[in-house]
Amino acid sequence: MKRALITGLTGQDGSYLAKFLLDKGYKVYGMHRRTSMDIFERVGDIKNRIQIVDGDLTDTASLIRLLREINPDEIYNLASQSFVPASWTQPISTGNITGLGVLRILEVIRLINPKIKFYQASSSEMFGKAQDNPQTEKTPFHPSNPYAIAKVYGYWITKHYKEAYGIFACNGILFNHESPTRGKQFVTRKISHSVAKIKLGFQECFELGNLNAKRDWGFAGDYAEAMWLMLQQDKPDDYIIATGETHSVREFVEEAFNVVDMPIMWEGEGMNEVGKYNGKIVIKVNPKFYRPVEVDCLLGNPEKAKRELGWEPKTKFKEIARMMVNYDIKRLGEKGLQAVDR
Ligand code: NAP
Ligand code: GDD
């Protein structure tokens, strides 16, 4: 039985990857940092099938202990401070977790067992003010926030440990991927949750920032397989994982309201733009959600992953919106606003 250690178990991707690896017959260890609340909602259904272990990417001693105790065959480093706006308000801890955290694990691998295979959750945010369209594995990075800059460090230190010490280390350069369990701060889930609240009469209107930003949105469930495939190849390499389609925030809003048969009409411009349903305002723009530097458009070319890994995205944009809105409607209907709106 192969052993895999996942950092970031409690996050969106951690839960999808843990389920995927369990299905493949792995013994799965999920790293969790101590919190004051129970945060195992995303892995509630598989909690008794995985080994939950304590550790923190800022605490090298905890990583040494874990690698000694578990001696995993594969490590998937999914943990990070992953919300871009928080990287401006907490730039130092973001650098420490999202950047230096990668080095800490790699160094512990080098010292304890350099045969462990390592996956690094790199990000399309590294392209930032993108130099090519679509972006490929050869596109230069131009990161535009402290999170993306920390990810660039994580990317290069992963490559360096491969080149300098022969560690089997791969970067998955994943474009945005969403799901019903996406954090509510991220724009797609903020939209699906707000649309559900409006449809069920809990709320009249919600606010967004830049409606024109474009992202290559895929489904998190499809992307877990790509992470695993990278570590099953003969040689370590880096791969873009994306859908090859890009859509604006505005389009996601329209699609989400279409799911509940509430077609949206836009009126006005810039900060004064509003979205209306049946003459009533349901979306406003609030500059509070604008970013000091925006990443205007991300679009990935997943050809290399298709060719070499045999990986392809399965879930289309409209299906992702439908899945997320329907989940939020069901959850709100069953649990009520107070239970879910935390
Ligand atoms: P997420 O939902 O924000 O999950 C992040 C995970 O990291 C959580 O489990 C969190 O624990 C954990 N974490 C944060 N700081 C930690 C620390 N100091 N020590 C240990 N664990 C820590 O992120 P995600 O969407 O699943 O993304 C997974 C990874 O892929 C992240 O590295 C992200 O940057 C990267 N990525 C994501 C996307 C995307 O579109 N989702 C695209 C490209 C790359 P708590 O629950 O305790 O906070
Ligand atoms: N969060 C948020 N909230 N974003 C908004 C809002 C809003 O109210 N209004 C507009 N947006 C725009 C943002 O300005 C951004 O251009 C876009 O929606 C997507 O924002 P997020 O969903 O917060 O994701 P992200 O693209 O910044 O980052 C995500 O994807 C990266 C991969 O490209 C995160 O998952 C990162 O961790 C990941 O690396």
Short mmCIF file of C-alpha atoms and ligand atoms in Angstrom, two decimals:
data_model
loop_
_atom_site.label_atom_id
_atom_site.label_comp_id
_atom_site.label_asym_id
_atom_site.label_seq_id
_atom_site.Cartn_x
_atom_site.Cartn_y
_atom_site.Cartn_z
CA MET A 1 0.00 0.00 0.00
CA LYS A 2 1.53 3.34 -1.05
CA ARG A 3 1.57 6.11 1.54
CA ALA A 4 0.78 9.71 0.62
CA LEU A 5 1.05 12.79 2.81
CA ILE A 6 -1.19 15.71 1.82
CA THR A 7 -0.55 19.14 3.31
CA GLY A 8 -3.61 21.41 3.20
CA LEU A 9 -6.01 18.52 3.85
CA THR A 10 -8.75 20.83 5.13
CA GLY A 11 -8.73 23.00 1.99
CA GLN A 12 -10.77 22.56 -1.16
CA ASP A 13 -8.16 20.54 -3.08
CA GLY A 14 -7.03 18.52 -0.05
CA SER A 15 -10.46 16.90 0.25
CA TYR A 16 -10.69 16.03 -3.48
CA LEU A 17 -7.17 14.64 -3.58
CA ALA A 18 -7.65 12.61 -0.38
CA LYS A 19 -10.76 10.97 -1.86
CA PHE A 20 -8.98 10.33 -5.16
CA LEU A 21 -5.98 8.68 -3.47
CA LEU A 22 -8.18 6.55 -1.19
CA ASP A 23 -9.92 5.24 -4.31
CA LYS A 24 -6.50 4.39 -5.76
CA GLY A 25 -5.78 2.27 -2.66
CA TYR A 26 -3.34 4.64 -0.92
CA LYS A 27 -2.92 5.02 2.82
CA VAL A 28 -3.60 8.74 3.12
CA TYR A 29 -2.13 11.03 5.78
CA GLY A 30 -3.61 14.52 5.86
CA MET A 31 -1.71 17.29 7.59
CA HIS A 32 -3.75 19.70 9.67
CA ARG A 33 -2.60 22.75 11.64
CA ARG A 34 -4.17 23.34 15.01
CA THR A 35 -7.26 25.59 14.91
CA SER A 36 -9.75 26.62 17.57
CA MET A 37 -12.72 25.28 15.59
CA ASP A 38 -13.60 21.98 13.94
CA ILE A 39 -12.65 22.55 10.32
CA PHE A 40 -13.07 19.04 8.92
CA GLU A 41 -16.33 19.79 7.10
CA ARG A 42 -14.83 19.11 3.69
CA VAL A 43 -13.50 15.67 4.68
CA GLY A 44 -16.32 14.70 7.05
CA ASP A 45 -17.35 11.70 4.93
CA ILE A 46 -13.81 10.21 4.74
CA LYS A 47 -12.43 11.37 8.09
CA ASN A 48 -12.32 7.86 9.52
CA ARG A 49 -10.50 6.49 6.45
CA ILE A 50 -7.57 8.94 6.58
CA GLN A 51 -4.92 9.52 9.19
CA ILE A 52 -5.12 13.13 10.32
CA VAL A 53 -1.71 14.31 11.52
CA ASP A 54 -0.65 17.58 13.15
CA GLY A 55 1.82 19.86 11.42
CA ASP A 56 2.42 23.36 10.15
CA LEU A 57 4.41 24.59 7.15
CA THR A 58 6.02 27.26 9.33
CA ASP A 59 7.24 24.65 11.86
CA THR A 60 10.15 22.62 10.46
CA ALA A 61 10.25 20.40 13.55
CA SER A 62 6.70 19.24 12.87
CA LEU A 63 7.66 18.34 9.29
CA ILE A 64 10.72 16.38 10.44
CA ARG A 65 8.60 14.43 12.93
CA LEU A 66 5.95 13.66 10.30
CA LEU A 67 8.38 12.43 7.68
CA ARG A 68 10.14 10.22 10.25
CA GLU A 69 6.84 8.78 11.49
CA ILE A 70 5.13 8.28 8.14
CA ASN A 71 7.97 7.92 5.62
CA PRO A 72 5.56 8.60 2.75
CA ASP A 73 6.14 7.55 -0.86
CA GLU A 74 4.59 10.79 -2.12
CA ILE A 75 4.00 14.26 -0.67
CA TYR A 76 1.43 16.63 -2.16
CA ASN A 77 2.07 20.15 -0.90
CA LEU A 78 -1.31 21.85 -1.17
CA ALA A 79 -1.06 24.02 1.96
CA SER A 80 -0.73 27.75 1.50
CA GLN A 81 -2.21 31.11 2.35
CA SER A 82 -4.11 31.02 -0.95
CA PHE A 83 -6.37 34.10 -0.95
CA VAL A 84 -4.80 36.87 -3.05
CA PRO A 85 -6.28 39.89 -1.15
CA ALA A 86 -5.00 38.48 2.17
CA SER A 87 -1.51 38.48 0.70
CA TRP A 88 -1.57 42.29 0.72
CA THR A 89 -2.86 42.49 4.30
CA GLN A 90 -0.60 39.62 5.54
CA PRO A 91 2.36 39.71 3.15
CA ILE A 92 4.98 38.34 5.53
CA SER A 93 3.04 35.30 6.73
CA THR A 94 2.03 34.66 3.11
CA GLY A 95 5.70 34.62 2.09
CA ASN A 96 6.54 32.43 5.05
CA ILE A 97 3.83 29.81 4.40
CA THR A 98 3.35 29.92 0.64
CA GLY A 99 7.00 30.50 -0.29
CA LEU A 100 9.36 29.32 2.46
CA GLY A 101 6.99 26.52 3.47
CA VAL A 102 7.90 24.76 0.21
CA LEU A 103 11.60 24.99 1.01
CA ARG A 104 11.05 23.57 4.50
CA ILE A 105 9.39 20.43 3.15
CA LEU A 106 11.96 19.96 0.38
CA GLU A 107 14.85 20.33 2.80
CA VAL A 108 13.31 17.79 5.18
CA ILE A 109 12.81 15.40 2.23
CA ARG A 110 16.47 15.88 1.24
CA LEU A 111 17.67 15.14 4.77
CA ILE A 112 15.34 12.28 5.69
CA ASN A 113 14.53 10.43 2.46
CA PRO A 114 15.35 11.97 -0.94
CA LYS A 115 13.41 9.18 -2.67
CA ILE A 116 10.08 10.70 -1.61
CA LYS A 117 8.25 12.13 -4.64
CA PHE A 118 7.07 15.72 -4.26
CA TYR A 119 4.19 17.64 -5.85
CA GLN A 120 4.11 21.44 -5.53
CA ALA A 121 0.81 23.31 -5.97
CA SER A 122 2.05 26.05 -8.25
CA SER A 123 -0.36 28.57 -9.68
CA SER A 124 -1.38 30.40 -12.85
CA GLU A 125 -1.19 33.54 -10.68
CA MET A 126 2.58 33.36 -11.34
CA PHE A 127 1.85 34.57 -14.90
CA GLY A 128 0.10 37.66 -13.49
CA LYS A 129 0.35 40.40 -16.12
CA ALA A 130 0.68 37.61 -18.64
CA GLN A 131 3.26 37.94 -21.40
CA ASP A 132 1.60 35.37 -23.74
CA ASN A 133 -1.98 34.41 -24.43
CA PRO A 134 -2.70 31.54 -23.84
CA GLN A 135 -0.05 30.78 -21.25
CA THR A 136 2.15 27.69 -21.66
CA GLU A 137 4.93 26.10 -19.61
CA LYS A 138 7.31 28.45 -21.47
CA THR A 139 5.51 31.73 -20.69
CA PRO A 140 7.63 34.04 -18.47
CA PHE A 141 6.26 34.86 -15.03
CA HIS A 142 5.15 38.37 -14.07
CA PRO A 143 3.57 37.90 -10.62
CA SER A 144 1.39 40.80 -9.45
CA ASN A 145 0.77 40.26 -5.73
CA PRO A 146 2.67 38.90 -2.70
CA TYR A 147 0.87 35.53 -3.00
CA ALA A 148 1.96 35.05 -6.61
CA ILE A 149 5.50 36.17 -5.79
CA ALA A 150 5.67 33.58 -2.99
CA LYS A 151 4.39 30.95 -5.46
CA VAL A 152 7.17 31.86 -7.90
CA TYR A 153 9.68 31.18 -5.10
CA GLY A 154 7.95 27.82 -4.41
CA TYR A 155 8.10 26.98 -8.12
CA TRP A 156 11.83 27.70 -8.47
CA ILE A 157 12.88 26.06 -5.22
CA THR A 158 11.02 22.92 -6.33
CA LYS A 159 12.87 22.96 -9.66
CA HIS A 160 16.14 23.61 -7.84
CA TYR A 161 15.79 20.60 -5.52
CA LYS A 162 15.12 18.47 -8.60
CA GLU A 163 18.18 19.80 -10.43
CA ALA A 164 20.58 20.03 -7.49
CA TYR A 165 19.65 16.91 -5.50
CA GLY A 166 17.82 14.70 -8.00
CA ILE A 167 14.57 14.77 -6.02
CA PHE A 168 11.49 13.70 -7.98
CA ALA A 169 9.77 17.09 -7.71
CA CYS A 170 7.00 18.40 -9.98
CA ASN A 171 5.20 21.71 -10.31
CA GLY A 172 1.55 21.55 -11.28
CA ILE A 173 0.77 25.01 -12.64
CA LEU A 174 -2.94 24.91 -11.97
CA PHE A 175 -5.34 27.51 -13.27
CA ASN A 176 -8.36 28.47 -11.15
CA HIS A 177 -10.44 25.48 -10.17
CA GLU A 178 -13.70 25.59 -8.31
CA SER A 179 -16.25 23.32 -6.70
CA PRO A 180 -19.19 23.39 -4.29
CA THR A 181 -16.66 23.36 -1.42
CA ARG A 182 -14.60 26.32 -2.69
CA GLY A 183 -13.97 28.87 0.08
CA LYS A 184 -16.70 31.53 0.19
CA GLN A 185 -14.21 34.39 -0.19
CA PHE A 186 -13.31 33.30 -3.73
CA VAL A 187 -15.44 34.90 -6.40
CA THR A 188 -17.24 31.86 -7.87
CA ARG A 189 -18.43 30.55 -4.50
CA LYS A 190 -19.27 34.06 -3.31
CA ILE A 191 -21.51 34.31 -6.37
CA SER A 192 -23.10 30.84 -6.10
CA HIS A 193 -23.80 31.31 -2.40
CA SER A 194 -25.23 34.81 -2.90
CA VAL A 195 -27.42 33.71 -5.81
CA ALA A 196 -28.80 30.88 -3.66
CA LYS A 197 -29.56 33.33 -0.82
CA ILE A 198 -31.33 35.70 -3.21
CA LYS A 199 -33.33 32.87 -4.79
CA LEU A 200 -34.46 31.59 -1.36
CA GLY A 201 -35.35 35.12 -0.17
CA PHE A 202 -32.60 35.44 2.48
CA GLN A 203 -30.94 38.41 0.74
CA GLU A 204 -31.81 41.01 -1.91
CA CYS A 205 -28.49 42.03 -3.38
CA PHE A 206 -24.72 41.43 -3.20
CA GLU A 207 -21.54 43.32 -4.09
CA LEU A 208 -18.60 42.43 -6.31
CA GLY A 209 -15.40 44.12 -7.51
CA ASN A 210 -14.00 43.88 -11.04
CA LEU A 211 -16.65 42.22 -13.22
CA ASN A 212 -14.39 42.16 -16.27
CA ALA A 213 -11.53 40.05 -14.87
CA LYS A 214 -11.23 36.79 -16.81
CA ARG A 215 -10.17 33.39 -15.53
CA ASP A 216 -9.71 29.87 -16.89
CA TRP A 217 -12.07 28.10 -14.48
CA GLY A 218 -12.02 24.31 -14.19
CA PHE A 219 -13.48 21.79 -11.72
CA ALA A 220 -11.36 20.85 -8.69
CA GLY A 221 -12.48 17.20 -8.95
CA ASP A 222 -10.86 16.94 -12.41
CA TYR A 223 -7.61 18.55 -11.24
CA ALA A 224 -6.84 16.09 -8.41
CA GLU A 225 -6.17 13.36 -10.99
CA ALA A 226 -3.61 15.57 -12.77
CA MET A 227 -1.64 16.04 -9.53
CA TRP A 228 -1.41 12.29 -9.06
CA LEU A 229 -0.53 11.60 -12.71
CA MET A 230 2.50 13.90 -12.49
CA LEU A 231 4.02 11.76 -9.74
CA GLN A 232 3.43 8.53 -11.71
CA GLN A 233 5.63 9.50 -14.69
CA ASP A 234 9.14 8.15 -15.32
CA LYS A 235 10.66 11.61 -14.98
CA PRO A 236 9.60 14.65 -12.95
CA ASP A 237 8.37 17.63 -14.96
CA ASP A 238 6.13 20.71 -14.73
CA TYR A 239 2.68 20.90 -16.31
CA ILE A 240 -0.04 23.47 -16.95
CA ILE A 241 -3.44 22.21 -15.86
CA ALA A 242 -6.25 24.28 -17.35
CA THR A 243 -9.36 24.07 -19.51
CA GLY A 244 -8.20 26.25 -22.41
CA GLU A 245 -11.27 28.52 -22.02
CA THR A 246 -11.51 31.86 -20.29
CA HIS A 247 -14.63 33.62 -18.96
CA SER A 248 -15.25 36.88 -17.13
CA VAL A 249 -16.64 37.29 -13.61
CA ARG A 250 -19.64 38.92 -15.33
CA GLU A 251 -20.26 35.73 -17.35
CA PHE A 252 -20.08 33.61 -14.19
CA VAL A 253 -22.69 35.87 -12.57
CA GLU A 254 -24.98 35.54 -15.60
CA GLU A 255 -24.56 31.76 -15.67
CA ALA A 256 -25.21 31.41 -11.93
CA PHE A 257 -28.45 33.43 -12.16
CA ASN A 258 -29.48 31.43 -15.25
CA VAL A 259 -29.35 28.28 -13.11
CA VAL A 260 -32.22 29.67 -11.00
CA ASP A 261 -34.09 31.16 -14.00
CA MET A 262 -33.31 34.75 -13.08
CA PRO A 263 -31.80 36.36 -16.21
CA ILE A 264 -29.70 39.44 -15.42
CA MET A 265 -29.68 42.80 -17.24
CA TRP A 266 -26.68 45.09 -16.77
CA GLU A 267 -27.03 48.88 -16.51
CA GLY A 268 -24.49 51.68 -16.02
CA GLU A 269 -20.71 51.59 -16.13
CA GLY A 270 -17.68 51.14 -13.88
CA MET A 271 -18.43 51.67 -10.21
CA ASN A 272 -22.02 52.62 -11.08
CA GLU A 273 -22.80 49.42 -12.92
CA VAL A 274 -25.59 47.28 -11.49
CA GLY A 275 -27.12 43.93 -12.39
CA LYS A 276 -30.92 43.76 -12.33
CA TYR A 277 -33.46 40.98 -12.32
CA ASN A 278 -37.05 41.99 -13.12
CA GLY A 279 -36.11 45.67 -12.59
CA LYS A 280 -34.69 45.05 -9.07
CA ILE A 281 -30.98 45.53 -8.31
CA VAL A 282 -29.37 42.23 -7.31
CA ILE A 283 -25.68 43.07 -7.93
CA LYS A 284 -23.73 46.24 -7.18
CA VAL A 285 -20.09 47.10 -7.74
CA ASN A 286 -18.11 48.04 -4.63
CA PRO A 287 -14.54 49.34 -5.15
CA LYS A 288 -13.68 47.77 -1.78
CA PHE A 289 -13.29 44.52 -3.76
CA TYR A 290 -10.95 46.03 -6.37
CA ARG A 291 -7.31 44.95 -6.09
CA PRO A 292 -4.30 47.32 -6.03
CA VAL A 293 -3.01 45.44 -9.08
CA GLU A 294 -5.41 43.26 -11.05
CA VAL A 295 -4.61 40.14 -13.06
CA ASP A 296 -6.88 40.88 -16.01
CA CYS A 297 -6.93 37.61 -17.91
CA LEU A 298 -5.65 34.08 -17.38
CA LEU A 299 -5.97 31.41 -20.04
CA GLY A 300 -3.99 28.17 -19.97
CA ASN A 301 -2.90 25.82 -22.71
CA PRO A 302 -3.09 22.26 -21.30
CA GLU A 303 -1.64 20.57 -24.44
CA LYS A 304 1.47 19.20 -22.69
CA ALA A 305 -0.62 17.59 -19.93
CA LYS A 306 -2.94 16.08 -22.56
CA ARG A 307 -0.03 14.74 -24.57
CA GLU A 308 2.22 13.44 -21.80
CA LEU A 309 -0.12 12.66 -18.91
CA GLY A 310 -3.19 11.72 -20.93
CA TRP A 311 -5.11 14.21 -18.76
CA GLU A 312 -8.08 16.24 -20.00
CA PRO A 313 -10.56 18.48 -18.19
CA LYS A 314 -14.02 16.90 -18.13
CA THR A 315 -16.27 19.55 -16.62
CA LYS A 316 -17.35 22.63 -18.59
CA PHE A 317 -17.86 26.17 -17.35
CA LYS A 318 -21.69 26.05 -17.33
CA GLU A 319 -21.69 22.74 -15.49
CA ILE A 320 -19.42 24.14 -12.76
CA ALA A 321 -21.78 27.08 -12.20
CA ARG A 322 -24.79 24.76 -12.14
CA MET A 323 -23.15 22.35 -9.69
CA MET A 324 -22.17 25.15 -7.32
CA VAL A 325 -25.49 27.03 -7.30
CA ASN A 326 -27.52 23.83 -6.90
CA TYR A 327 -25.31 22.72 -4.00
CA ASP A 328 -25.74 26.08 -2.23
CA ILE A 329 -29.51 26.05 -2.72
CA LYS A 330 -29.78 22.53 -1.31
CA ARG A 331 -27.47 23.30 1.61
CA LEU A 332 -29.26 26.54 2.52
CA GLY A 333 -32.64 24.85 2.18
CA GLU A 334 -31.61 21.97 4.47
CA LYS A 335 -29.54 23.80 7.09
CA GLY A 336 -30.91 27.35 7.05
CA LEU A 337 -29.05 30.63 6.76
CA GLN A 338 -27.58 30.76 10.25
CA ALA A 339 -25.96 27.36 9.98
CA VAL A 340 -24.22 28.05 6.67
CA ASP A 341 -23.60 31.81 6.59
CA ARG A 342 -20.55 31.93 8.81
P1 NAP B 1 -7.45 26.46 0.30
O1 NAP B 1 -8.85 25.93 0.21
O2 NAP B 1 -7.22 27.86 0.72
O3 NAP B 1 -6.65 25.48 1.30
C1 NAP B 1 -5.39 25.83 1.79
C2 NAP B 1 -4.98 24.80 2.83
O4 NAP B 1 -3.70 25.18 3.37
C3 NAP B 1 -5.91 24.70 4.05
O5 NAP B 1 -6.03 23.33 4.41
C4 NAP B 1 -5.17 25.46 5.11
O6 NAP B 1 -5.48 25.08 6.43
C5 NAP B 1 -3.74 25.06 4.78
N1 NAP B 1 -2.73 25.91 5.41
C6 NAP B 1 -2.64 27.26 5.37
N2 NAP B 1 -1.56 27.67 6.08
C7 NAP B 1 -0.97 26.55 6.57
C8 NAP B 1 0.17 26.32 7.37
N3 NAP B 1 0.92 27.32 7.85
N4 NAP B 1 0.51 25.04 7.67
C9 NAP B 1 -0.25 24.02 7.22
N5 NAP B 1 -1.36 24.17 6.47
C10 NAP B 1 -1.71 25.43 6.15
O7 NAP B 1 -6.69 26.25 -1.09
P2 NAP B 1 -7.08 25.28 -2.32
O8 NAP B 1 -7.98 26.01 -3.23
O9 NAP B 1 -7.44 23.95 -1.79
O10 NAP B 1 -5.66 25.23 -3.06
C11 NAP B 1 -4.70 24.22 -2.76
C12 NAP B 1 -3.33 24.71 -3.18
O11 NAP B 1 -3.31 24.96 -4.58
C13 NAP B 1 -2.88 26.01 -2.53
O12 NAP B 1 -1.48 25.94 -2.35
C14 NAP B 1 -3.21 27.06 -3.56
O13 NAP B 1 -2.37 28.19 -3.40
C15 NAP B 1 -2.92 26.30 -4.84
N6 NAP B 1 -3.68 26.70 -6.03
C16 NAP B 1 -5.05 26.75 -5.95
C17 NAP B 1 -5.77 27.05 -7.10
C18 NAP B 1 -7.27 27.11 -7.08
O14 NAP B 1 -7.85 27.67 -8.02
N7 NAP B 1 -7.94 26.53 -6.08
C19 NAP B 1 -5.09 27.29 -8.32
C20 NAP B 1 -3.70 27.21 -8.33
C21 NAP B 1 -3.01 26.88 -7.17
P3 NAP B 1 -6.70 25.78 7.24
O15 NAP B 1 -7.93 25.06 6.80
O16 NAP B 1 -6.30 25.56 8.65
O17 NAP B 1 -6.72 27.22 6.83
N1 GDD B 2 -12.59 37.18 -4.34
C1 GDD B 2 -13.25 38.08 -5.08
N2 GDD B 2 -14.32 38.75 -4.53
N3 GDD B 2 -12.84 38.30 -6.35
C2 GDD B 2 -13.55 39.18 -7.08
C3 GDD B 2 -14.64 39.88 -6.58
C4 GDD B 2 -15.05 39.65 -5.24
O1 GDD B 2 -16.00 40.23 -4.72
N4 GDD B 2 -15.13 40.67 -7.57
C5 GDD B 2 -14.38 40.48 -8.63
N5 GDD B 2 -13.40 39.59 -8.36
C6 GDD B 2 -12.34 39.16 -9.28
C7 GDD B 2 -10.93 39.34 -8.70
O2 GDD B 2 -10.53 40.71 -8.83
C8 GDD B 2 -10.15 38.37 -9.59
O3 GDD B 2 -9.77 39.01 -10.78
C9 GDD B 2 -11.17 37.27 -9.93
O4 GDD B 2 -12.45 37.77 -9.51
C10 GDD B 2 -10.91 35.93 -9.26
O5 GDD B 2 -10.71 36.15 -7.87
P1 GDD B 2 -10.63 34.92 -6.83
O6 GDD B 2 -11.79 34.01 -6.99
O7 GDD B 2 -10.42 35.53 -5.48
O8 GDD B 2 -9.37 34.06 -7.30
P2 GDD B 2 -7.92 34.50 -7.83
O9 GDD B 2 -7.91 34.34 -9.31
O10 GDD B 2 -7.48 35.78 -7.25
O11 GDD B 2 -7.00 33.37 -7.16
C11 GDD B 2 -7.40 32.00 -7.16
O12 GDD B 2 -6.86 31.35 -8.29
C12 GDD B 2 -5.42 31.29 -8.32
C13 GDD B 2 -5.02 30.57 -9.63
O13 GDD B 2 -5.04 31.48 -10.69
C14 GDD B 2 -6.90 31.37 -5.84
O14 GDD B 2 -7.42 30.08 -5.73
C15 GDD B 2 -5.38 31.29 -5.82
O15 GDD B 2 -4.97 30.57 -4.66
C16 GDD B 2 -4.93 30.55 -7.09
O16 GDD B 2 -3.52 30.43 -7.13
#
